[in-house]
PDB file of C-alpha atoms in Angstrom:
ATOM      1  CA  MET A   1      93.659  91.811 125.218  1.00 93.00           C
ATOM      2  CA  LYS A   2      97.281  90.604 124.075  1.00 92.00           C
ATOM      3  CA  ASP A   3      95.996  87.398 125.590  1.00 92.00           C
ATOM      4  CA  ILE A   4      92.896  86.927 124.017  1.00 95.00           C
ATOM      5  CA  LYS A   5      92.078  83.519 122.226  1.00 94.00           C
ATOM      6  CA  ILE A   6      89.173  81.997 120.345  1.00 94.00           C
ATOM      7  CA  GLY A   7      86.871  79.970 122.464  1.00 87.00           C
ATOM      8  CA  VAL A   8      88.843  80.663 126.061  1.00 93.00           C
ATOM      9  CA  GLU A   9      86.754  82.768 128.680  1.00 94.00           C
ATOM     10  CA  ILE A  10      88.850  85.742 130.122  1.00 94.00           C
ATOM     11  CA  ASP A  11      88.303  88.444 132.471  1.00 96.00           C
ATOM     12  CA  LEU A  12      89.382  91.971 130.441  1.00 97.00           C
ATOM     13  CA  VAL A  13      90.080  95.182 131.992  1.00 98.00           C
ATOM     14  CA  CYS A  14      89.488  97.841 129.770  1.00 97.00           C
ATOM     15  CA  LYS A  15      88.299 101.431 128.757  1.00 97.00           C
ATOM     16  CA  VAL A  16      84.957 101.962 127.227  1.00 96.00           C
ATOM     17  CA  LEU A  17      85.702 104.691 124.460  1.00 94.00           C
ATOM     18  CA  TYR A  18      82.178 104.504 122.839  1.00 94.00           C
ATOM     19  CA  VAL A  19      78.888 102.791 122.889  1.00 94.00           C
ATOM     20  CA  VAL A  20      76.368 102.611 119.888  1.00 92.00           C
ATOM     21  CA  GLU A  21      72.895 100.739 119.598  1.00 90.00           C
ATOM     22  CA  LEU A  22      72.904  97.959 117.146  1.00 89.00           C
ATOM     23  CA  SER A  23      69.387  96.927 117.761  1.00 89.00           C
ATOM     24  CA  THR A  24      66.504  96.548 120.113  1.00 87.00           C
ATOM     25  CA  ASN A  25      68.352  93.576 121.770  1.00 90.00           C
ATOM     26  CA  GLU A  26      71.989  94.686 121.700  1.00 92.00           C
ATOM     27  CA  TRP A  27      74.963  97.173 122.105  1.00 92.00           C
ATOM     28  CA  MET A  28      77.968  97.350 120.680  1.00 93.00           C
ATOM     29  CA  LEU A  29      80.926  98.357 123.327  1.00 95.00           C
ATOM     30  CA  PHE A  30      84.121  99.950 121.873  1.00 95.00           C
ATOM     31  CA  VAL A  31      86.920  98.925 124.620  1.00 96.00           C
ATOM     32  CA  TRP A  32      90.737  99.374 124.661  1.00 97.00           C
ATOM     33  CA  ASP A  33      93.159  98.578 127.318  1.00 96.00           C
ATOM     34  CA  GLY A  34      96.445  99.985 125.385  1.00 96.00           C
ATOM     35  CA  THR A  35      97.712  96.586 124.237  1.00 96.00           C
ATOM     36  CA  ASP A  36      97.319  94.743 121.001  1.00 96.00           C
ATOM     37  CA  ALA A  37      94.965  92.192 120.061  1.00 96.00           C
ATOM     38  CA  PRO A  38      96.721  89.127 118.633  1.00 95.00           C
ATOM     39  CA  PRO A  39      97.052  89.073 114.629  1.00 94.00           C
ATOM     40  CA  VAL A  40      94.668  86.643 113.067  1.00 91.00           C
ATOM     41  CA  THR A  41      95.959  84.032 110.378  1.00 86.00           C
ATOM     42  CA  PHE A  42      94.134  83.832 107.239  1.00 79.00           C
ATOM     43  CA  THR A  43      92.922  81.314 104.677  1.00 74.00           C
ATOM     44  CA  GLN A  44      94.636  81.284 101.313  1.00 59.00           C
ATOM     45  CA  GLU A  45      91.528  82.715  99.213  1.00 74.00           C
ATOM     46  CA  LEU A  46      93.698  85.405  97.787  1.00 78.00           C
ATOM     47  CA  ASP A  47      91.906  85.182  94.461  1.00 76.00           C
ATOM     48  CA  ALA A  48      88.780  86.597  96.018  1.00 74.00           C
ATOM     49  CA  GLU A  49      89.998  89.832  96.842  1.00 78.00           C
ATOM     50  CA  GLY A  50      88.917  91.164  93.412  1.00 74.00           C
ATOM     51  CA  GLU A  51      85.389  90.456  93.761  1.00 76.00           C
ATOM     52  CA  SER A  52      84.964  90.135  97.598  1.00 78.00           C
ATOM     53  CA  PRO A  53      87.908  92.688  99.051  1.00 82.00           C
ATOM     54  CA  LEU A  54      88.426  92.121 102.839  1.00 86.00           C
ATOM     55  CA  PRO A  55      86.472  94.785 104.672  1.00 87.00           C
ATOM     56  CA  LEU A  56      88.285  97.780 106.097  1.00 88.00           C
ATOM     57  CA  HIS A  57      86.164  97.796 109.307  1.00 84.00           C
ATOM     58  CA  PHE A  58      82.719  97.196 110.415  1.00 77.00           C
ATOM     59  CA  GLU A  59      80.938  99.420 112.907  1.00 74.00           C
ATOM     60  CA  ILE A  60      83.021 102.407 113.417  1.00 74.00           C
ATOM     61  CA  MET A  61      83.570 105.242 115.862  1.00 77.00           C
ATOM     62  CA  PRO A  62      83.307 108.909 114.909  1.00 76.00           C
ATOM     63  CA  TYR A  63      86.312 110.256 113.561  1.00 69.00           C
ATOM     64  CA  ASN A  64      86.513 113.490 115.567  1.00 72.00           C
ATOM     65  CA  MET A  65      86.742 111.566 118.908  1.00 80.00           C
ATOM     66  CA  THR A  66      89.879 111.697 120.927  1.00 84.00           C
ATOM     67  CA  ILE A  67      91.381 108.103 120.425  1.00 89.00           C
ATOM     68  CA  PRO A  68      94.424 106.654 121.837  1.00 92.00           C
ATOM     69  CA  PRO A  69      97.353 106.516 118.895  1.00 92.00           C
ATOM     70  CA  VAL A  70      98.229 102.680 119.759  1.00 95.00           C
ATOM     71  CA  GLY A  71      96.470  99.661 121.127  1.00 96.00           C
ATOM     72  CA  SER A  72      93.677  97.716 119.518  1.00 96.00           C
ATOM     73  CA  ILE A  73      90.011  98.570 119.887  1.00 95.00           C
ATOM     74  CA  LEU A  74      87.738  95.446 120.461  1.00 96.00           C
ATOM     75  CA  ARG A  75      84.246  95.540 119.490  1.00 95.00           C
ATOM     76  CA  VAL A  76      82.022  93.723 122.342  1.00 96.00           C
ATOM     77  CA  VAL A  77      78.438  92.673 121.615  1.00 93.00           C
ATOM     78  CA  VAL A  78      76.368  93.308 124.868  1.00 94.00           C
ATOM     79  CA  GLY A  79      72.857  92.323 125.572  1.00 92.00           C
ATOM     80  CA  LYS A  80      70.227  95.089 126.470  1.00 88.00           C
ATOM     81  CA  HIS A  81      69.789  92.876 129.683  1.00 88.00           C
ATOM     82  CA  PHE A  82      73.015  94.481 131.066  1.00 92.00           C
ATOM     83  CA  LYS A  83      71.656  97.298 132.508  1.00 90.00           C
ATOM     84  CA  GLU A  84      75.374  98.631 133.406  1.00 91.00           C
ATOM     85  CA  VAL A  85      75.779  99.913 129.684  1.00 90.00           C
ATOM     86  CA  VAL A  86      73.384 102.615 130.269  1.00 89.00           C
ATOM     87  CA  GLN A  87      76.168 104.037 132.560  1.00 90.00           C
ATOM     88  CA  LEU A  88      78.688 103.900 130.061  1.00 92.00           C
ATOM     89  CA  GLN A  89      77.305 105.574 127.077  1.00 87.00           C
ATOM     90  CA  SER A  90      79.540 108.801 128.105  1.00 84.00           C
ATOM     91  CA  GLY A  91      82.727 106.760 127.356  1.00 82.00           C
ATOM     92  CA  SER A  92      86.029 107.043 129.223  1.00 88.00           C
ATOM     93  CA  GLN A  93      84.964 104.509 132.094  1.00 95.00           C
ATOM     94  CA  TRP A  94      87.211 101.726 133.035  1.00 97.00           C
ATOM     95  CA  ILE A  95      85.448  98.380 133.692  1.00 97.00           C
ATOM     96  CA  LYS A  96      86.143  94.610 134.089  1.00 97.00           C
ATOM     97  CA  LEU A  97      84.482  92.262 131.686  1.00 96.00           C
ATOM     98  CA  CYS A  98      84.199  88.727 133.591  1.00 96.00           C
ATOM     99  CA  ASN A  99      83.957  85.625 131.589  1.00 94.00           C
ATOM    100  CA  MET A 100      84.063  86.977 128.204  1.00 95.00           C
ATOM    101  CA  THR A 101      84.608  84.889 125.073  1.00 95.00           C
ATOM    102  CA  PHE A 102      85.859  85.846 121.421  1.00 96.00           C
ATOM    103  CA  ILE A 103      85.456  85.251 117.665  1.00 95.00           C
ATOM    104  CA  THR A 104      87.071  86.446 114.719  1.00 93.00           C
ATOM    105  CA  GLU A 105      85.231  87.913 112.025  1.00 90.00           C
ATOM    106  CA  CYS A 106      86.918  88.595 108.635  1.00 87.00           C
ATOM    107  CA  GLY A 107      89.972  88.968 110.740  1.00 89.00           C
ATOM    108  CA  PHE A 108      88.687  91.369 113.210  1.00 93.00           C
ATOM    109  CA  TRP A 109      88.406  90.406 116.743  1.00 96.00           C
ATOM    110  CA  LYS A 110      85.126  90.584 118.450  1.00 96.00           C
ATOM    111  CA  GLY A 111      84.315  90.005 122.373  1.00 96.00           C
ATOM    112  CA  LEU A 112      80.688  88.313 123.566  1.00 94.00           C
ATOM    113  CA  LEU A 113      79.226  88.847 126.661  1.00 92.00           C
ATOM    114  CA  GLN A 114      76.871  85.746 127.383  1.00 87.00           C
ATOM    115  CA  ASN A 115      74.396  85.663 130.365  1.00 87.00           C
ATOM    116  CA  ILE A 116      76.823  84.440 132.880  1.00 88.00           C
ATOM    117  CA  CYS A 117      79.260  87.450 132.147  1.00 92.00           C
ATOM    118  CA  LYS A 118      79.716  90.071 134.602  1.00 94.00           C
ATOM    119  CA  ILE A 119      80.527  94.057 133.927  1.00 95.00           C
ATOM    120  CA  ARG A 120      82.220  95.401 136.979  1.00 96.00           C
ATOM    121  CA  PHE A 121      82.829  99.136 137.203  1.00 96.00           C
ATOM    122  CA  LEU A 122      86.710 100.038 138.094  1.00 97.00           C
ATOM    123  CA  GLY A 123      88.350 103.409 139.048  1.00 94.00           C
ATOM    124  CA  GLU A 124      91.762 104.578 138.020  1.00 92.00           C
ATOM    125  CA  ALA A 125      92.981 103.705 141.451  1.00 96.00           C
ATOM    126  CA  ASP A 126      92.427 100.165 140.632  1.00 97.00           C
ATOM    127  CA  ALA A 127      95.850  98.173 140.462  1.00 97.00           C
ATOM    128  CA  ASN A 128      95.278  96.652 137.169  1.00 97.00           C
ATOM    129  CA  VAL A 129      93.932  99.980 135.506  1.00 97.00           C
ATOM    130  CA  LYS A 130      96.949 101.599 136.994  1.00 97.00           C
ATOM    131  CA  LEU A 131      99.321  98.762 135.148  1.00 96.00           C
ATOM    132  CA  ASN A 132      97.481  99.402 131.765  1.00 96.00           C
ATOM    133  CA  ILE A 133      97.949 103.237 132.033  1.00 96.00           C
ATOM    134  CA  ARG A 134     101.744 102.585 132.744  1.00 95.00           C
ATOM    135  CA  GLU A 135     102.402 100.045 130.115  1.00 94.00           C
ATOM    136  CA  TYR A 136     100.416 102.233 127.567  1.00 95.00           C
ATOM    137  CA  GLU A 137     102.383 105.260 128.792  1.00 94.00           C
ATOM    138  CA  ASN A 138     105.746 103.587 128.075  1.00 92.00           C
ATOM    139  CA  ARG A 139     104.520 102.492 124.553  1.00 92.00           C
ATOM    140  CA  VAL A 140     102.982 105.975 123.455  1.00 90.00           C
ATOM    141  CA  THR A 141     106.305 107.789 124.150  1.00 90.00           C
ATOM    142  CA  SER A 142     108.572 105.421 122.038  1.00 86.00           C
ATOM    143  CA  ARG A 143     109.070 106.985 118.667  1.00 82.00           C
ATOM    144  CA  VAL A 144     108.467 103.857 116.735  1.00 86.00           C
ATOM    145  CA  ARG A 145     105.241 102.364 116.989  1.00 87.00           C
ATOM    146  CA  GLN A 146     106.117  98.954 116.948  1.00 90.00           C
ATOM    147  CA  PRO A 147     103.116  96.321 117.721  1.00 93.00           C
ATOM    148  CA  LEU A 148     103.428  94.160 120.449  1.00 92.00           C
ATOM    149  CA  ALA A 149     103.285  90.786 118.236  1.00 92.00           C
ATOM    150  CA  CYS A 150     106.352  91.962 116.256  1.00 89.00           C
ATOM    151  CA  SER A 151     108.780  91.692 119.525  1.00 76.00           C
ATOM    152  CA  HIS A 152     111.889  91.714 117.280  1.00 78.00           C
ATOM    153  CA  GLN A 153     112.709  93.769 114.089  1.00 83.00           C
ATOM    154  CA  PRO A 154     110.249  93.351 111.022  1.00 91.00           C
ATOM    155  CA  SER A 155     111.010  91.201 108.510  1.00 92.00           C
ATOM    156  CA  ASN A 156     113.643  92.257 105.737  1.00 91.00           C
ATOM    157  CA  ILE A 157     111.432  91.380 102.943  1.00 93.00           C
ATOM    158  CA  THR A 158     110.743  95.099 102.305  1.00 94.00           C
ATOM    159  CA  GLU A 159     113.300  98.126 102.772  1.00 92.00           C
ATOM    160  CA  LEU A 160     112.542 101.874 102.803  1.00 91.00           C
ATOM    161  CA  ASP A 161     114.613 104.127 100.386  1.00 86.00           C
ATOM    162  CA  PHE A 162     114.768 107.734 100.531  1.00 78.00           C
ATOM    163  CA  GLU A 163     116.847 110.410 101.655  1.00 76.00           C
ATOM    164  CA  ASP A 164     114.909 112.344 104.179  1.00 70.00           C
ATOM    165  CA  TYR A 165     114.506 109.055 106.451  1.00 71.00           C
ATOM    166  CA  ASP A 166     115.046 110.677 109.740  1.00 77.00           C
ATOM    167  CA  ASP A 167     112.302 113.619 108.633  1.00 84.00           C
ATOM    168  CA  VAL A 168     109.453 111.034 107.951  1.00 88.00           C
ATOM    169  CA  PRO A 169     107.358 110.464 111.061  1.00 90.00           C
ATOM    170  CA  TYR A 170     106.321 106.943 112.664  1.00 92.00           C
ATOM    171  CA  PHE A 171     102.717 106.565 112.735  1.00 93.00           C
ATOM    172  CA  SER A 172     100.405 103.936 113.282  1.00 94.00           C
ATOM    173  CA  LEU A 173      97.571 103.443 110.701  1.00 94.00           C
ATOM    174  CA  ARG A 174      95.001 104.910 113.335  1.00 92.00           C
ATOM    175  CA  GLU A 175      97.139 108.030 113.530  1.00 90.00           C
ATOM    176  CA  SER A 176      97.119 108.557 109.695  1.00 87.00           C
ATOM    177  CA  LEU A 177      93.396 108.105 109.834  1.00 84.00           C
ATOM    178  CA  LEU A 178      93.018 110.656 112.559  1.00 82.00           C
ATOM    179  CA  CYS A 179      95.683 113.226 111.485  1.00 77.00           C
ATOM    180  CA  SER A 180      94.347 116.547 110.598  1.00 70.00           C
ATOM    181  CA  GLU A 181      96.672 117.037 107.885  1.00 72.00           C
ATOM    182  CA  ARG A 182      95.356 116.934 104.338  1.00 67.00           C
ATOM    183  CA  SER A 183      98.401 115.231 102.913  1.00 79.00           C
ATOM    184  CA  GLN A 184     100.948 113.089 104.794  1.00 86.00           C
ATOM    185  CA  ARG A 185     103.953 110.980 104.473  1.00 90.00           C
ATOM    186  CA  PHE A 186     105.057 108.444 107.194  1.00 93.00           C
ATOM    187  CA  LYS A 187     106.272 105.262 107.994  1.00 94.00           C
ATOM    188  CA  SER A 188     104.460 102.238 109.648  1.00 95.00           C
ATOM    189  CA  ILE A 189     105.143  98.261 110.380  1.00 96.00           C
ATOM    190  CA  VAL A 190     102.302  96.507 108.875  1.00 97.00           C
ATOM    191  CA  ARG A 191     101.089  93.447 107.422  1.00 96.00           C
ATOM    192  CA  VAL A 192      99.988  92.906 104.162  1.00 95.00           C
ATOM    193  CA  LEU A 193      96.645  90.956 104.119  1.00 93.00           C
ATOM    194  CA  ALA A 194      95.672  90.872 100.322  1.00 91.00           C
ATOM    195  CA  ALA A 195      97.026  91.879  97.015  1.00 91.00           C
ATOM    196  CA  HIS A 196      94.891  92.553  93.896  1.00 87.00           C
ATOM    197  CA  PRO A 197      96.080  91.507  91.538  1.00 84.00           C
ATOM    198  CA  TRP A 198      98.505  89.334  93.187  1.00 79.00           C
ATOM    199  CA  ARG A 199      99.156  86.700  90.358  1.00 80.00           C
ATOM    200  CA  THR A 200     102.246  87.911  88.188  1.00 73.00           C
ATOM    201  CA  HIS A 201     100.448  87.218  84.671  1.00 69.00           C
ATOM    202  CA  GLU A 202      97.946  89.652  85.886  1.00 74.00           C
ATOM    203  CA  LEU A 203     100.315  92.377  87.205  1.00 74.00           C
ATOM    204  CA  GLN A 204     101.305  93.823  83.548  1.00 64.00           C
ATOM    205  CA  LEU A 205     104.312  95.129  84.572  1.00 62.00           C
ATOM    206  CA  ASP A 206     105.389  95.920  81.106  1.00 58.00           C
ATOM    207  CA  GLN A 207     102.683  98.624  81.133  1.00 57.00           C
ATOM    208  CA  ASP A 208     103.298 102.282  81.943  1.00 55.00           C
ATOM    209  CA  CYS A 209     100.766 102.508  84.909  1.00 56.00           C
ATOM    210  CA  CYS A 210     100.524  99.230  86.653  1.00 58.00           C
ATOM    211  CA  GLN A 211      98.417  99.502  89.839  1.00 75.00           C
ATOM    212  CA  ILE A 212      98.435  96.842  92.655  1.00 88.00           C
ATOM    213  CA  SER A 213      96.075  97.260  95.666  1.00 90.00           C
ATOM    214  CA  LEU A 214      97.450  95.997  99.012  1.00 94.00           C
ATOM    215  CA  THR A 215      95.222  95.705 101.783  1.00 95.00           C
ATOM    216  CA  LEU A 216      97.427  96.686 105.125  1.00 96.00           C
ATOM    217  CA  GLU A 217      97.055  96.169 108.592  1.00 96.00           C
ATOM    218  CA  ASP A 218      98.509  97.093 111.947  1.00 96.00           C
ATOM    219  CA  PRO A 219      96.972  96.488 115.286  1.00 96.00           C
ATOM    220  CA  THR A 220      95.053  99.645 115.329  1.00 95.00           C
ATOM    221  CA  ALA A 221      93.408  99.638 111.719  1.00 94.00           C
ATOM    222  CA  ARG A 222      93.218  98.137 108.154  1.00 94.00           C
ATOM    223  CA  ILE A 223      93.634 100.265 105.042  1.00 94.00           C
ATOM    224  CA  ARG A 224      93.899 100.011 101.344  1.00 93.00           C
ATOM    225  CA  ALA A 225      96.944 101.372  99.415  1.00 94.00           C
ATOM    226  CA  TYR A 226      98.044 101.602  96.097  1.00 92.00           C
ATOM    227  CA  VAL A 227     101.389 100.551  94.660  1.00 90.00           C
ATOM    228  CA  LYS A 228     101.739 103.490  91.918  1.00 79.00           C
ATOM    229  CA  ASP A 229     105.490 102.368  90.815  1.00 83.00           C
ATOM    230  CA  ALA A 230     105.198  98.413  90.723  1.00 84.00           C
ATOM    231  CA  GLU A 231     108.617  98.467  88.794  1.00 84.00           C
ATOM    232  CA  LYS A 232     110.323 100.307  91.760  1.00 87.00           C
ATOM    233  CA  PHE A 233     108.436  98.335  94.498  1.00 90.00           C
ATOM    234  CA  PHE A 234     109.492  95.089  92.939  1.00 88.00           C
ATOM    235  CA  GLY A 235     113.290  96.361  92.955  1.00 88.00           C
ATOM    236  CA  HIS A 236     112.895  96.775  89.130  1.00 85.00           C
ATOM    237  CA  CYS A 237     112.916  93.018  88.745  1.00 84.00           C
ATOM    238  CA  GLN A 238     111.222  91.624  85.634  1.00 80.00           C
ATOM    239  CA  ASN A 239     111.342  87.951  86.094  1.00 84.00           C
ATOM    240  CA  ALA A 240     107.889  86.832  86.842  1.00 83.00           C
ATOM    241  CA  GLU A 241     109.060  83.478  89.019  1.00 87.00           C
ATOM    242  CA  ILE A 242     110.949  86.041  91.230  1.00 88.00           C
ATOM    243  CA  ILE A 243     108.203  88.333  91.654  1.00 87.00           C
ATOM    244  CA  SER A 244     105.681  85.675  92.285  1.00 86.00           C
ATOM    245  CA  SER A 245     108.157  84.615  95.300  1.00 88.00           C
ATOM    246  CA  LYS A 246     108.323  87.728  96.563  1.00 90.00           C
ATOM    247  CA  LEU A 247     104.714  88.507  96.977  1.00 90.00           C
ATOM    248  CA  LYS A 248     104.115  85.000  98.340  1.00 90.00           C
ATOM    249  CA  LYS A 249     106.596  86.016 100.987  1.00 92.00           C
ATOM    250  CA  LEU A 250     104.863  89.335 101.441  1.00 93.00           C
ATOM    251  CA  LEU A 251     101.366  87.335 101.828  1.00 92.00           C
ATOM    252  CA  GLY A 252     102.504  84.871 104.081  1.00 91.00           C
ATOM    253  CA  THR A 253     101.971  81.881 101.645  1.00 85.00           C
ATOM    254  CA  ARG A 254     104.430  79.031 100.761  1.00 70.00           C
ATOM    255  CA  ASP A 255     106.566  79.768  97.916  1.00 60.00           C
ATOM    256  CA  ASN A 256     105.163  76.507  96.090  1.00 59.00           C
ATOM    257  CA  ASP A 257     101.476  77.165  97.064  1.00 57.00           C
ATOM    258  CA  GLU A 258      99.239  78.345  94.188  1.00 56.00           C
ATOM    259  CA  ALA A 259      97.132  80.269  97.019  1.00 49.00           C
ATOM    260  CA  GLY A 260      93.809  79.528  95.636  1.00 50.00           C
ATOM    261  CA  PRO A 261      90.960  78.617  97.771  1.00 45.00           C
ATOM    262  CA  SER A 262      92.432  76.193 100.378  1.00 49.00           C
ATOM    263  CA  ASP A 263      91.700  75.159 104.028  1.00 51.00           C
ATOM    264  CA  SER A 264      95.438  75.978 104.686  1.00 65.00           C
ATOM    265  CA  THR A 265      96.306  79.408 106.627  1.00 80.00           C
ATOM    266  CA  ARG A 266      98.769  82.156 105.981  1.00 85.00           C
ATOM    267  CA  ASP A 267     100.279  84.266 108.343  1.00 88.00           C
ATOM    268  CA  PRO A 268     101.754  87.475 106.870  1.00 93.00           C
ATOM    269  CA  PRO A 269     104.841  88.885 108.442  1.00 94.00           C
ATOM    270  CA  TRP A 270     105.555  92.267 109.912  1.00 96.00           C
ATOM    271  CA  VAL A 271     107.261  94.730 107.276  1.00 96.00           C
ATOM    272  CA  TRP A 272     108.227  98.342 106.863  1.00 94.00           C
ATOM    273  CA  CYS A 273     106.248 100.455 104.748  1.00 94.00           C
ATOM    274  CA  CYS A 274     106.452 104.104 103.575  1.00 94.00           C
ATOM    275  CA  ILE A 275     102.681 105.481 102.905  1.00 94.00           C
ATOM    276  CA  LYS A 276     101.571 108.634 101.517  1.00 91.00           C
ATOM    277  CA  SER A 277      97.942 109.571 102.227  1.00 85.00           C
ATOM    278  CA  TYR A 278      95.594 112.541 100.805  1.00 78.00           C
ATOM    279  CA  PHE A 279      91.892 113.128 100.748  1.00 71.00           C
ATOM    280  CA  VAL A 280      89.586 112.855  97.865  1.00 69.00           C
ATOM    281  CA  ASN A 281      86.968 115.615  99.210  1.00 66.00           C
ATOM    282  CA  GLY A 282      87.419 118.999 100.889  1.00 58.00           C
ATOM    283  CA  ILE A 283      87.499 120.139 104.448  1.00 57.00           C
ATOM    284  CA  ASN A 284      84.825 117.904 105.851  1.00 59.00           C
ATOM    285  CA  ALA A 285      86.085 114.966 104.569  1.00 60.00           C
ATOM    286  CA  ASP A 286      85.726 111.778 106.588  1.00 63.00           C
ATOM    287  CA  PRO A 287      88.913 109.817 106.915  1.00 60.00           C
ATOM    288  CA  TRP A 288      87.270 106.712 107.066  1.00 60.00           C
ATOM    289  CA  ILE A 289      85.547 107.143 103.534  1.00 63.00           C
ATOM    290  CA  ASP A 290      87.762 109.750 101.925  1.00 66.00           C
ATOM    291  CA  GLU A 291      91.340 109.145 102.585  1.00 74.00           C
ATOM    292  CA  ARG A 292      93.412 107.525  99.865  1.00 84.00           C
ATOM    293  CA  TYR A 293      96.564 105.963 100.320  1.00 91.00           C
ATOM    294  CA  TRP A 294      99.834 105.214  97.950  1.00 92.00           C
ATOM    295  CA  ILE A 295     102.693 102.960  98.813  1.00 93.00           C
ATOM    296  CA  ASP A 296     105.694 105.264  98.475  1.00 88.00           C
ATOM    297  CA  CYS A 297     109.703 104.526  98.490  1.00 89.00           C
ATOM    298  CA  THR A 298     109.317 101.083  99.484  1.00 94.00           C
ATOM    299  CA  ILE A 299     111.245  98.152  97.927  1.00 93.00           C
ATOM    300  CA  MET A 300     110.668  94.403  98.130  1.00 92.00           C
ATOM    301  CA  ARG A 301     113.993  92.643  98.419  1.00 86.00           C
ATOM    302  CA  GLY A 302     114.854  89.446  96.515  1.00 67.00           C
TER     303      GLY A 302
END
């Protein structure tokens, strides 16, 4: 999955985790191979985040399923004429999707199976399946859930500031969503896709309660987290120009760019972030709907 590109046909060896019926003509497969789909670049339309925020998900899997903690899950649209899908509805089947193409939708990858495509069933003894399992096991045993696209250290735009650093676990965003604990605190490597508000004159930093909504993403999930203490987040800086420069770096836009509607693109850097989560409903809460996040003990550097 790490090699997929828009408009390029590839054969993908993957595991079917879940199947859902979209319509009388189409299925949706949720597939996984243990690797990460490439991060998607975004247009500059940051001003639209207030009225039309980026979606956190489209079709979703049941939260009570056993889902791997790392590796992207790709949605694949399949026509009903692919009779093989009937045998995939129980999940956990390794397959090879031949001649598949890809598009992006609001920053999410989606696979498309055209009439010329083939679905081939594979067993766990298949060499490619063995390779995928081995590479996944190497990743999941690592304490740091580092995205494959972040091959080196994350950007130093942010730093984590708390005394019990070693006691706070590393989580992927999916791990957080699927964690059974009602409240948790974790470290994660993420990209900041959007901020609202993001213009300095709208932040009202001199107010007692200045909240900024950040849309965070890693290869496993996308969440919306709130900066509760903006003064601490910006390193106790009150200079509007410096704060604006910090936000633009975080959002992956050029420092001299107004970042309004534009044809140009931005590629947010990978950064460290400490996040606290809690549920707004009781024991039967759905994490896709009822979980809330705060940015905690994370400071932007100048």
